[in-house]
PDB file of C-alpha atoms in Angstrom:
ATOM      1  CA  MET A1322      78.824  65.541 132.014  1.00  0.00           C
ATOM      2  CA  ARG A1323      82.306  65.977 133.909  1.00  0.00           C
ATOM      3  CA  LEU A1324      85.399  65.656 131.716  1.00  0.00           C
ATOM      4  CA  LEU A1325      88.845  65.755 132.880  1.00  0.00           C
ATOM      5  CA  VAL A1326      91.268  66.612 130.433  1.00  0.00           C
ATOM      6  CA  THR A1327      94.898  65.790 131.431  1.00  0.00           C
ATOM      7  CA  GLY A1328      97.620  67.645 129.719  1.00  0.00           C
ATOM      8  CA  ALA A1329      95.286  70.468 129.594  1.00  0.00           C
ATOM      9  CA  ASN A1330      97.756  73.333 128.164  1.00  0.00           C
ATOM     10  CA  GLY A1331      99.713  71.533 125.952  1.00  0.00           C
ATOM     11  CA  PHE A1332      99.329  72.248 122.353  1.00  0.00           C
ATOM     12  CA  VAL A1333      96.718  69.157 121.890  1.00  0.00           C
ATOM     13  CA  GLY A1334      95.224  69.896 125.310  1.00  0.00           C
ATOM     14  CA  THR A1335      94.017  73.419 125.151  1.00  0.00           C
ATOM     15  CA  GLY A1336      92.310  72.241 121.427  1.00  0.00           C
ATOM     16  CA  VAL A1337      90.369  69.277 123.547  1.00  0.00           C
ATOM     17  CA  CYS A1338      89.626  71.865 126.201  1.00  0.00           C
ATOM     18  CA  ALA A1339      87.858  74.300 123.912  1.00  0.00           C
ATOM     19  CA  ALA A1340      86.007  71.363 121.686  1.00  0.00           C
ATOM     20  CA  ALA A1341      84.901  69.853 124.589  1.00  0.00           C
ATOM     21  CA  GLU A1342      83.500  72.595 126.214  1.00  0.00           C
ATOM     22  CA  ALA A1343      82.038  73.812 122.653  1.00  0.00           C
ATOM     23  CA  ALA A1344      80.265  70.242 122.814  1.00  0.00           C
ATOM     24  CA  GLY A1345      78.147  70.836 126.198  1.00  0.00           C
ATOM     25  CA  TRP A1346      81.272  69.566 128.967  1.00  0.00           C
ATOM     26  CA  GLU A1347      82.182  70.568 132.102  1.00  0.00           C
ATOM     27  CA  VAL A1348      86.006  70.959 131.681  1.00  0.00           C
ATOM     28  CA  VAL A1349      88.414  69.989 134.538  1.00  0.00           C
ATOM     29  CA  ARG A1350      91.705  71.301 133.452  1.00  0.00           C
ATOM     30  CA  ALA A1351      94.799  69.271 135.005  1.00  0.00           C
ATOM     31  CA  VAL A1352      98.276  71.005 134.705  1.00  0.00           C
ATOM     32  CA  ARG A1353     101.810  70.707 136.282  1.00  0.00           C
ATOM     33  CA  SER A1354     101.263  74.140 137.326  1.00  0.00           C
ATOM     34  CA  VAL A1355      98.935  77.208 137.571  1.00  0.00           C
ATOM     35  CA  ALA A1356     101.539  79.594 137.461  1.00  0.00           C
ATOM     36  CA  GLY A1357     100.498  81.971 134.420  1.00  0.00           C
ATOM     37  CA  ILE A1358      97.229  80.144 133.530  1.00  0.00           C
ATOM     38  CA  VAL A1359      94.240  82.430 133.300  1.00  0.00           C
ATOM     39  CA  GLU A1360      91.824  79.486 132.518  1.00  0.00           C
ATOM     40  CA  PRO A1361      90.879  77.657 136.408  1.00  0.00           C
ATOM     41  CA  ALA A1362      92.868  74.561 136.313  1.00  0.00           C
ATOM     42  CA  VAL A1363      93.971  71.822 138.673  1.00  0.00           C
ATOM     43  CA  ALA A1364      97.688  71.877 139.697  1.00  0.00           C
ATOM     44  CA  VAL A1365      99.021  67.570 140.127  1.00  0.00           C
ATOM     45  CA  GLY A1366     102.659  68.645 139.613  1.00  0.00           C
ATOM     46  CA  ASN A1367     105.005  65.873 137.843  1.00  0.00           C
ATOM     47  CA  ILE A1368     103.344  62.785 136.632  1.00  0.00           C
ATOM     48  CA  THR A1369     104.931  59.797 138.371  1.00  0.00           C
ATOM     49  CA  ALA A1370     103.316  57.015 140.096  1.00  0.00           C
ATOM     50  CA  GLY A1371     102.997  58.834 143.219  1.00  0.00           C
ATOM     51  CA  THR A1372     100.748  62.027 141.825  1.00  0.00           C
ATOM     52  CA  ASP A1373      97.413  62.382 143.435  1.00  0.00           C
ATOM     53  CA  TRP A1374      94.908  62.886 140.801  1.00  0.00           C
ATOM     54  CA  SER A1375      92.257  63.253 143.590  1.00  0.00           C
ATOM     55  CA  ARG A1376      91.289  66.488 143.470  1.00  0.00           C
ATOM     56  CA  ALA A1377      91.055  66.454 139.701  1.00  0.00           C
ATOM     57  CA  LEU A1378      88.866  63.459 139.246  1.00  0.00           C
ATOM     58  CA  THR A1379      86.199  65.073 141.878  1.00  0.00           C
ATOM     59  CA  GLY A1380      82.842  64.138 140.185  1.00  0.00           C
ATOM     60  CA  VAL A1381      84.312  63.442 136.996  1.00  0.00           C
ATOM     61  CA  HIS A1382      82.924  60.651 134.173  1.00  0.00           C
ATOM     62  CA  CYS A1383      85.568  61.036 131.770  1.00  0.00           C
ATOM     63  CA  VAL A1384      88.987  61.466 131.346  1.00  0.00           C
ATOM     64  CA  ILE A1385      90.848  62.323 128.610  1.00  0.00           C
ATOM     65  CA  HIS A1386      94.773  61.635 129.305  1.00  0.00           C
ATOM     66  CA  LEU A1387      97.000  63.805 127.024  1.00  0.00           C
ATOM     67  CA  ALA A1388     100.140  64.168 129.421  1.00  0.00           C
ATOM     68  CA  ALA A1389     102.918  62.397 128.787  1.00  0.00           C
ATOM     69  CA  ARG A1390     106.608  62.489 128.130  1.00  0.00           C
ATOM     70  CA  ALA A1391     106.657  62.817 124.638  1.00  0.00           C
ATOM     71  CA  HIS A1392     109.414  62.217 122.126  1.00  0.00           C
ATOM     72  CA  VAL A1393     112.564  64.537 122.193  1.00  0.00           C
ATOM     73  CA  LEU A1394     115.064  64.637 119.625  1.00  0.00           C
ATOM     74  CA  HIS A1395     117.885  65.260 121.526  1.00  0.00           C
ATOM     75  CA  GLU A1396     117.715  62.871 124.204  1.00  0.00           C
ATOM     76  CA  THR A1397     119.499  63.578 127.448  1.00  0.00           C
ATOM     77  CA  ALA A1398     118.466  60.644 129.718  1.00  0.00           C
ATOM     78  CA  VAL A1399     120.698  58.090 130.878  1.00  0.00           C
ATOM     79  CA  ASP A1400     118.008  55.284 130.797  1.00  0.00           C
ATOM     80  CA  PRO A1401     115.376  57.011 128.067  1.00  0.00           C
ATOM     81  CA  LEU A1402     113.130  53.395 128.418  1.00  0.00           C
ATOM     82  CA  ALA A1403     113.088  53.823 132.365  1.00  0.00           C
ATOM     83  CA  THR A1404     112.099  57.770 132.089  1.00  0.00           C
ATOM     84  CA  PHE A1405     109.593  57.295 129.786  1.00  0.00           C
ATOM     85  CA  ARG A1406     108.341  54.438 131.973  1.00  0.00           C
ATOM     86  CA  GLU A1407     108.096  56.351 134.765  1.00  0.00           C
ATOM     87  CA  VAL A1408     105.880  59.175 133.502  1.00  0.00           C
ATOM     88  CA  ASN A1409     103.965  57.227 130.434  1.00  0.00           C
ATOM     89  CA  VAL A1410     103.355  53.786 132.098  1.00  0.00           C
ATOM     90  CA  ALA A1411     103.732  54.149 136.051  1.00  0.00           C
ATOM     91  CA  GLY A1412     101.998  57.340 135.729  1.00  0.00           C
ATOM     92  CA  THR A1413      99.325  56.220 133.618  1.00  0.00           C
ATOM     93  CA  VAL A1414      98.048  53.713 135.504  1.00  0.00           C
ATOM     94  CA  ALA A1415      98.203  55.409 138.685  1.00  0.00           C
ATOM     95  CA  LEU A1416      95.895  58.064 137.449  1.00  0.00           C
ATOM     96  CA  ALA A1417      93.666  54.769 135.907  1.00  0.00           C
ATOM     97  CA  ARG A1418      93.488  53.264 139.360  1.00  0.00           C
ATOM     98  CA  GLN A1419      92.875  56.282 141.113  1.00  0.00           C
ATOM     99  CA  ALA A1420      90.130  57.133 138.407  1.00  0.00           C
ATOM    100  CA  MET A1421      88.843  53.675 139.270  1.00  0.00           C
ATOM    101  CA  ARG A1422      87.955  54.682 143.103  1.00  0.00           C
ATOM    102  CA  ALA A1423      86.845  58.106 142.204  1.00  0.00           C
ATOM    103  CA  GLY A1424      83.877  56.152 139.792  1.00  0.00           C
ATOM    104  CA  VAL A1425      84.955  57.335 136.787  1.00  0.00           C
ATOM    105  CA  THR A1426      83.322  54.956 134.125  1.00  0.00           C
ATOM    106  CA  ARG A1427      85.090  56.286 130.457  1.00  0.00           C
ATOM    107  CA  LEU A1428      89.301  56.654 130.264  1.00  0.00           C
ATOM    108  CA  VAL A1429      90.513  58.064 126.992  1.00  0.00           C
ATOM    109  CA  TYR A1430      94.183  57.089 126.308  1.00  0.00           C
ATOM    110  CA  VAL A1431      95.811  59.103 123.713  1.00  0.00           C
ATOM    111  CA  SER A1432      99.079  56.848 122.439  1.00  0.00           C
ATOM    112  CA  SER A1433     100.801  57.706 119.538  1.00  0.00           C
ATOM    113  CA  ILE A1434     101.012  55.656 115.847  1.00  0.00           C
ATOM    114  CA  LYS A1435     104.600  55.143 116.481  1.00  0.00           C
ATOM    115  CA  VAL A1436     103.516  51.976 118.471  1.00  0.00           C
ATOM    116  CA  ASN A1437     102.361  50.649 115.002  1.00  0.00           C
ATOM    117  CA  GLY A1438     106.246  51.605 113.324  1.00  0.00           C
ATOM    118  CA  GLU A1439     107.583  54.218 111.696  1.00  0.00           C
ATOM    119  CA  GLU A1440     107.379  53.895 108.230  1.00  0.00           C
ATOM    120  CA  THR A1441     104.528  52.029 105.692  1.00  0.00           C
ATOM    121  CA  ARG A1442     105.036  50.569 102.217  1.00  0.00           C
ATOM    122  CA  PRO A1443     102.972  51.821  99.364  1.00  0.00           C
ATOM    123  CA  GLY A1444      99.464  51.033  99.792  1.00  0.00           C
ATOM    124  CA  ALA A1445      99.398  49.161 103.092  1.00  0.00           C
ATOM    125  CA  PRO A1446      98.521  51.775 105.641  1.00  0.00           C
ATOM    126  CA  TYR A1447      98.836  50.963 109.319  1.00  0.00           C
ATOM    127  CA  ARG A1448      95.243  49.566 110.358  1.00  0.00           C
ATOM    128  CA  GLU A1449      94.398  48.591 113.815  1.00  0.00           C
ATOM    129  CA  PRO A1450      95.049  45.143 113.606  1.00  0.00           C
ATOM    130  CA  ASP A1451      98.034  45.222 112.674  1.00  0.00           C
ATOM    131  CA  ARG A1452     101.237  43.807 115.166  1.00  0.00           C
ATOM    132  CA  PRO A1453     102.797  46.711 117.108  1.00  0.00           C
ATOM    133  CA  ALA A1454     106.560  47.460 116.142  1.00  0.00           C
ATOM    134  CA  PRO A1455     107.838  49.999 118.355  1.00  0.00           C
ATOM    135  CA  GLN A1456     110.885  51.331 117.442  1.00  0.00           C
ATOM    136  CA  ASP A1457     112.306  53.343 120.332  1.00  0.00           C
ATOM    137  CA  ALA A1458     112.114  53.957 124.205  1.00  0.00           C
ATOM    138  CA  TYR A1459     109.184  56.243 123.939  1.00  0.00           C
ATOM    139  CA  ALA A1460     106.611  54.183 121.972  1.00  0.00           C
ATOM    140  CA  ARG A1461     107.819  51.563 123.734  1.00  0.00           C
ATOM    141  CA  SER A1462     106.846  53.205 126.897  1.00  0.00           C
ATOM    142  CA  LYS A1463     103.080  54.112 124.896  1.00  0.00           C
ATOM    143  CA  LEU A1464     102.447  50.328 124.018  1.00  0.00           C
ATOM    144  CA  GLU A1465     103.379  49.407 127.675  1.00  0.00           C
ATOM    145  CA  ALA A1466     100.893  52.085 129.110  1.00  0.00           C
ATOM    146  CA  GLU A1467      98.037  50.837 126.662  1.00  0.00           C
ATOM    147  CA  GLN A1468      98.494  47.008 127.803  1.00  0.00           C
ATOM    148  CA  SER A1469      99.166  48.215 131.734  1.00  0.00           C
ATOM    149  CA  LEU A1470      95.599  50.329 131.212  1.00  0.00           C
ATOM    150  CA  ALA A1471      93.707  47.386 129.829  1.00  0.00           C
ATOM    151  CA  GLU A1472      95.218  45.119 132.649  1.00  0.00           C
ATOM    152  CA  ALA A1473      94.124  47.619 135.561  1.00  0.00           C
ATOM    153  CA  ALA A1474      90.983  48.328 134.150  1.00  0.00           C
ATOM    154  CA  ALA A1475      90.100  44.666 133.608  1.00  0.00           C
ATOM    155  CA  GLY A1476      86.857  44.042 135.425  1.00  0.00           C
ATOM    156  CA  SER A1477      86.120  47.470 136.715  1.00  0.00           C
ATOM    157  CA  ALA A1478      83.589  49.913 135.720  1.00  0.00           C
ATOM    158  CA  LEU A1479      86.174  51.808 134.067  1.00  0.00           C
ATOM    159  CA  THR A1480      86.137  51.350 130.619  1.00  0.00           C
ATOM    160  CA  VAL A1481      89.282  52.105 128.592  1.00  0.00           C
ATOM    161  CA  VAL A1482      89.566  53.287 125.318  1.00  0.00           C
ATOM    162  CA  VAL A1483      93.441  53.850 123.441  1.00  0.00           C
ATOM    163  CA  VAL A1484      93.922  56.213 120.171  1.00  0.00           C
ATOM    164  CA  ARG A1485      97.075  56.492 118.454  1.00  0.00           C
ATOM    165  CA  PRO A1486      97.698  60.066 116.495  1.00  0.00           C
ATOM    166  CA  PRO A1487     100.597  60.479 113.671  1.00  0.00           C
ATOM    167  CA  LEU A1488     101.713  64.030 113.775  1.00  0.00           C
ATOM    168  CA  VAL A1489      99.101  66.485 114.748  1.00  0.00           C
ATOM    169  CA  ILE A1490      98.883  70.247 112.985  1.00  0.00           C
ATOM    170  CA  GLY A1491      97.583  73.474 113.935  1.00  0.00           C
ATOM    171  CA  PRO A1492      98.387  77.224 115.313  1.00  0.00           C
ATOM    172  CA  GLY A1493     101.091  76.382 117.894  1.00  0.00           C
ATOM    173  CA  VAL A1494     102.162  73.289 116.992  1.00  0.00           C
ATOM    174  CA  GLY A1495     106.214  72.767 117.514  1.00  0.00           C
ATOM    175  CA  GLY A1496     108.675  69.894 117.308  1.00  0.00           C
ATOM    176  CA  ASN A1497     109.841  69.186 114.061  1.00  0.00           C
ATOM    177  CA  LEU A1498     106.980  71.148 112.233  1.00  0.00           C
ATOM    178  CA  GLU A1499     107.741  73.945 113.740  1.00  0.00           C
ATOM    179  CA  ARG A1500     111.978  73.690 112.977  1.00  0.00           C
ATOM    180  CA  LEU A1501     110.836  73.400 109.375  1.00  0.00           C
ATOM    181  CA  MET A1502     108.497  76.356 109.187  1.00  0.00           C
ATOM    182  CA  ARG A1503     111.904  77.985 110.478  1.00  0.00           C
ATOM    183  CA  VAL A1504     113.780  76.838 107.904  1.00  0.00           C
ATOM    184  CA  ILE A1505     111.645  77.819 105.438  1.00  0.00           C
ATOM    185  CA  ARG A1506     110.804  81.254 107.152  1.00  0.00           C
ATOM    186  CA  ARG A1507     114.392  81.968 106.654  1.00  0.00           C
ATOM    187  CA  GLY A1508     114.376  81.213 102.301  1.00  0.00           C
ATOM    188  CA  VAL A1509     117.383  78.067 103.207  1.00  0.00           C
ATOM    189  CA  PRO A1510     116.761  75.367 100.054  1.00  0.00           C
ATOM    190  CA  LEU A1511     115.649  72.368 101.078  1.00  0.00           C
ATOM    191  CA  PRO A1512     116.511  69.499  98.907  1.00  0.00           C
ATOM    192  CA  LEU A1513     113.605  67.567  98.895  1.00  0.00           C
ATOM    193  CA  GLY A1514     111.900  68.371  95.764  1.00  0.00           C
ATOM    194  CA  ALA A1515     112.225  64.667  94.381  1.00  0.00           C
ATOM    195  CA  LEU A1516     109.858  62.776  97.012  1.00  0.00           C
ATOM    196  CA  ASP A1517     107.247  60.919  96.005  1.00  0.00           C
ATOM    197  CA  ASN A1518     106.098  59.582  99.455  1.00  0.00           C
ATOM    198  CA  ARG A1519     102.960  59.813 101.838  1.00  0.00           C
ATOM    199  CA  ARG A1520     102.808  61.064 105.272  1.00  0.00           C
ATOM    200  CA  SER A1521      99.243  60.792 107.328  1.00  0.00           C
ATOM    201  CA  LEU A1522      98.643  63.663 110.215  1.00  0.00           C
ATOM    202  CA  ILE A1523      95.533  65.234 111.798  1.00  0.00           C
ATOM    203  CA  THR A1524      94.652  68.889 112.579  1.00  0.00           C
ATOM    204  CA  ARG A1525      94.392  69.577 116.120  1.00  0.00           C
ATOM    205  CA  GLY A1526      90.622  70.511 115.760  1.00  0.00           C
ATOM    206  CA  ASN A1527      89.718  66.978 114.253  1.00  0.00           C
ATOM    207  CA  LEU A1528      92.163  65.386 116.695  1.00  0.00           C
ATOM    208  CA  ALA A1529      89.546  67.226 119.425  1.00  0.00           C
ATOM    209  CA  ALA A1530      86.198  66.171 117.604  1.00  0.00           C
ATOM    210  CA  LEU A1531      88.117  62.400 117.415  1.00  0.00           C
ATOM    211  CA  LEU A1532      88.781  62.114 121.013  1.00  0.00           C
ATOM    212  CA  ILE A1533      85.367  63.569 122.775  1.00  0.00           C
ATOM    213  CA  ALA A1534      83.524  61.260 120.122  1.00  0.00           C
ATOM    214  CA  ALA A1535      85.833  58.565 122.030  1.00  0.00           C
ATOM    215  CA  ALA A1536      84.857  59.935 125.472  1.00  0.00           C
ATOM    216  CA  ARG A1537      81.199  59.622 124.185  1.00  0.00           C
ATOM    217  CA  GLU A1538      80.562  56.547 122.118  1.00  0.00           C
ATOM    218  CA  PRO A1539      79.298  53.641 124.078  1.00  0.00           C
ATOM    219  CA  LEU A1540      80.577  50.996 121.686  1.00  0.00           C
ATOM    220  CA  ALA A1541      84.177  52.828 121.813  1.00  0.00           C
ATOM    221  CA  GLY A1542      84.787  51.172 125.054  1.00  0.00           C
ATOM    222  CA  GLY A1543      87.926  48.768 125.068  1.00  0.00           C
ATOM    223  CA  GLU A1544      88.101  49.790 121.772  1.00  0.00           C
ATOM    224  CA  LEU A1545      91.602  50.710 119.401  1.00  0.00           C
ATOM    225  CA  PHE A1546      91.063  53.579 117.319  1.00  0.00           C
ATOM    226  CA  LEU A1547      93.801  54.800 114.921  1.00  0.00           C
ATOM    227  CA  ALA A1548      93.445  58.912 114.212  1.00  0.00           C
ATOM    228  CA  ALA A1549      94.335  60.608 111.246  1.00  0.00           C
ATOM    229  CA  ASP A1550      92.858  63.149 108.422  1.00  0.00           C
ATOM    230  CA  SER A1551      92.015  61.467 105.373  1.00  0.00           C
ATOM    231  CA  LEU A1552      94.334  63.420 102.902  1.00  0.00           C
ATOM    232  CA  SER A1553      98.024  61.711 102.923  1.00  0.00           C
ATOM    233  CA  LEU A1554     100.547  64.736 102.027  1.00  0.00           C
ATOM    234  CA  SER A1555     104.205  64.186 100.770  1.00  0.00           C
ATOM    235  CA  THR A1556     106.759  65.992 102.022  1.00  0.00           C
ATOM    236  CA  PRO A1557     106.841  68.716  99.320  1.00  0.00           C
ATOM    237  CA  ALA A1558     103.742  69.451  98.784  1.00  0.00           C
ATOM    238  CA  LEU A1559     103.469  69.998 102.846  1.00  0.00           C
ATOM    239  CA  ILE A1560     106.479  72.132 102.459  1.00  0.00           C
ATOM    240  CA  ARG A1561     104.533  73.758  99.791  1.00  0.00           C
ATOM    241  CA  LEU A1562     101.313  74.563 101.523  1.00  0.00           C
ATOM    242  CA  LEU A1563     103.608  75.551 105.029  1.00  0.00           C
ATOM    243  CA  ALA A1564     105.261  78.209 102.382  1.00  0.00           C
ATOM    244  CA  ARG A1565     102.021  79.722 101.137  1.00  0.00           C
ATOM    245  CA  GLY A1566     100.810  79.949 104.693  1.00  0.00           C
ATOM    246  CA  LEU A1567     104.353  81.321 105.549  1.00  0.00           C
ATOM    247  CA  GLY A1568     104.288  83.628 102.732  1.00  0.00           C
ATOM    248  CA  ARG A1569     107.492  82.684 100.966  1.00  0.00           C
ATOM    249  CA  PRO A1570     108.427  80.514  98.269  1.00  0.00           C
ATOM    250  CA  ALA A1571     109.152  77.009  98.634  1.00  0.00           C
ATOM    251  CA  ARG A1572     112.561  76.784  97.736  1.00  0.00           C
ATOM    252  CA  LEU A1573     113.178  73.065  96.717  1.00  0.00           C
ATOM    253  CA  VAL A1574     115.601  71.182  95.024  1.00  0.00           C
ATOM    254  CA  ALA A1575     115.344  67.592  93.679  1.00  0.00           C
ATOM    255  CA  VAL A1576     117.667  65.524  94.768  1.00  0.00           C
ATOM    256  CA  PRO A1577     117.452  61.958  94.540  1.00  0.00           C
ATOM    257  CA  PRO A1578     116.301  60.036  97.504  1.00  0.00           C
ATOM    258  CA  GLY A1579     118.995  57.389  97.597  1.00  0.00           C
ATOM    259  CA  PHE A1580     121.527  60.202  97.999  1.00  0.00           C
ATOM    260  CA  LEU A1581     119.755  61.685 100.933  1.00  0.00           C
ATOM    261  CA  SER A1582     119.406  58.531 102.413  1.00  0.00           C
ATOM    262  CA  ALA A1583     122.895  57.767 102.458  1.00  0.00           C
ATOM    263  CA  ALA A1584     124.078  61.490 103.755  1.00  0.00           C
ATOM    264  CA  GLY A1585     122.038  60.530 106.550  1.00  0.00           C
ATOM    265  CA  ARG A1586     123.469  57.019 107.159  1.00  0.00           C
ATOM    266  CA  VAL A1587     127.552  59.281 106.953  1.00  0.00           C
ATOM    267  CA  LEU A1588     126.328  62.133 108.827  1.00  0.00           C
ATOM    268  CA  GLY A1589     124.330  59.824 111.811  1.00  0.00           C
ATOM    269  CA  LYS A1590     120.767  61.637 110.518  1.00  0.00           C
ATOM    270  CA  ARG A1591     119.328  58.517 109.455  1.00  0.00           C
ATOM    271  CA  PRO A1592     116.055  58.811 111.474  1.00  0.00           C
ATOM    272  CA  VAL A1593     115.638  62.393 110.614  1.00  0.00           C
ATOM    273  CA  ILE A1594     116.021  61.657 107.211  1.00  0.00           C
ATOM    274  CA  ALA A1595     113.513  58.953 107.334  1.00  0.00           C
ATOM    275  CA  ARG A1596     110.660  60.608 108.860  1.00  0.00           C
ATOM    276  CA  LEU A1597     111.422  63.449 106.116  1.00  0.00           C
ATOM    277  CA  THR A1598     111.740  60.928 102.658  1.00  0.00           C
ATOM    278  CA  GLY A1599     109.715  57.910 104.009  1.00  0.00           C
ATOM    279  CA  SER A1600     106.116  57.409 104.163  1.00  0.00           C
ATOM    280  CA  LEU A1601     103.556  56.660 106.971  1.00  0.00           C
ATOM    281  CA  GLU A1602     100.003  56.398 106.555  1.00  0.00           C
ATOM    282  CA  VAL A1603      97.257  55.603 108.509  1.00  0.00           C
ATOM    283  CA  ASP A1604      94.103  53.876 107.881  1.00  0.00           C
ATOM    284  CA  ALA A1605      91.323  55.751 110.019  1.00  0.00           C
ATOM    285  CA  GLU A1606      88.330  54.157 108.411  1.00  0.00           C
ATOM    286  CA  LYS A1607      87.299  52.373 111.885  1.00  0.00           C
ATOM    287  CA  SER A1608      87.582  55.557 113.753  1.00  0.00           C
ATOM    288  CA  ARG A1609      84.769  57.356 111.549  1.00  0.00           C
ATOM    289  CA  ARG A1610      82.594  54.240 111.284  1.00  0.00           C
ATOM    290  CA  THR A1611      82.395  52.950 114.855  1.00  0.00           C
ATOM    291  CA  LEU A1612      82.757  56.347 116.618  1.00  0.00           C
ATOM    292  CA  GLY A1613      80.571  58.594 114.108  1.00  0.00           C
ATOM    293  CA  TRP A1614      83.541  60.932 113.995  1.00  0.00           C
ATOM    294  CA  VAL A1615      83.414  63.646 110.972  1.00  0.00           C
ATOM    295  CA  PRO A1616      86.538  66.347 110.522  1.00  0.00           C
ATOM    296  CA  VAL A1617      85.562  69.369 111.522  1.00  0.00           C
ATOM    297  CA  GLU A1618      88.417  71.125 109.172  1.00  0.00           C
ATOM    298  CA  SER A1619      90.483  70.130 105.927  1.00  0.00           C
ATOM    299  CA  LEU A1620      93.934  69.321 106.144  1.00  0.00           C
ATOM    300  CA  GLU A1621      94.894  71.926 104.166  1.00  0.00           C
ATOM    301  CA  ASP A1622      93.337  74.423 106.031  1.00  0.00           C
ATOM    302  CA  GLY A1623      94.960  73.153 109.224  1.00  0.00           C
ATOM    303  CA  VAL A1624      98.262  73.494 107.786  1.00  0.00           C
ATOM    304  CA  MET A1625      97.697  76.799 106.629  1.00  0.00           C
ATOM    305  CA  GLN A1626      96.272  77.605 109.893  1.00  0.00           C
ATOM    306  CA  ALA A1627      99.621  76.414 111.538  1.00  0.00           C
ATOM    307  CA  ALA A1628     101.733  78.431 108.810  1.00  0.00           C
ATOM    308  CA  ARG A1629      99.782  81.560 109.718  1.00  0.00           C
ATOM    309  CA  TRP A1630      99.983  81.444 113.279  1.00  0.00           C
ATOM    310  CA  TYR A1631     104.074  80.875 112.996  1.00  0.00           C
ATOM    311  CA  ALA A1632     104.645  84.247 110.767  1.00  0.00           C
ATOM    312  CA  ALA A1633     101.984  86.422 112.534  1.00  0.00           C
ATOM    313  CA  GLN A1634     104.599  85.081 115.904  1.00  0.00           C
ATOM    314  CA  GLY A1635     107.447  86.705 113.726  1.00  0.00           C
ATOM    315  CA  GLY A1636     108.845  82.520 113.996  1.00  0.00           C
ATOM    316  CA  GLY A1637     112.290  82.162 112.816  1.00  0.00           C
ATOM    317  CA  TRP A1638     113.740  86.040 113.056  1.00  0.00           C
TER     318      TRP A1638
END
């Protein structure tokens, strides 16, 4: 079976390609540019409504679509929603339509748990039947892409599977987790020791295994799956694990959460503080039950591997 992976040279994409090949798939890697890439890949350029996927789709049975305009901490676009829509909605629908013409029968779309919202109450994790509540332009574009895919594929031989993962962790992780590791490695005290929140994550290896299961399982067609490791971590617990992997002490200071929230409002950093102090839990029971998905590694191992990789690169210095 031939599998096309978009965004194949990204953090998640490299893990998916390796896992798919180990599982017996013939993998086609779609990337923006082949410059500097050792493995065989097909360059498709920037993803828009006009992207030509024909060469990448030749002989393909299934697509795992990872490529997207990701959430950014400091947005610079004049109209962020329009910019996200160009890539995440119009570009995704164009891929689906060309995939249908090429005879592809399964498209696994990697969305985001941010479609569900930004925070959960204790004992009330996100589940598939929950009403979407996207809070920013990125999350709205991912929801619109899900809806547009369902409309585009209706009545065709293409079955769409949507997967919404939370924060993904593993060797090579970037973004907020990389910034957090940099701070820990530099020995900066963190005023987060009093928190008792819960955050769901998923390791890159476990997400790759789930996506491959979604590509293969006949019962997955037309379904939505939430993805997460079974263990949720508090922010202090995550910091302690990262610090252990980095070979550094976890310099946690117990500051009342209410004070942190107030400081976030005053400093204009409310979203950043909310991600550190709030809870976001995900129930992935449907993925385990329907897909037969079995995690291939523990969350603790994934966190430690990420930290050890970062330390080995000399990160933070």
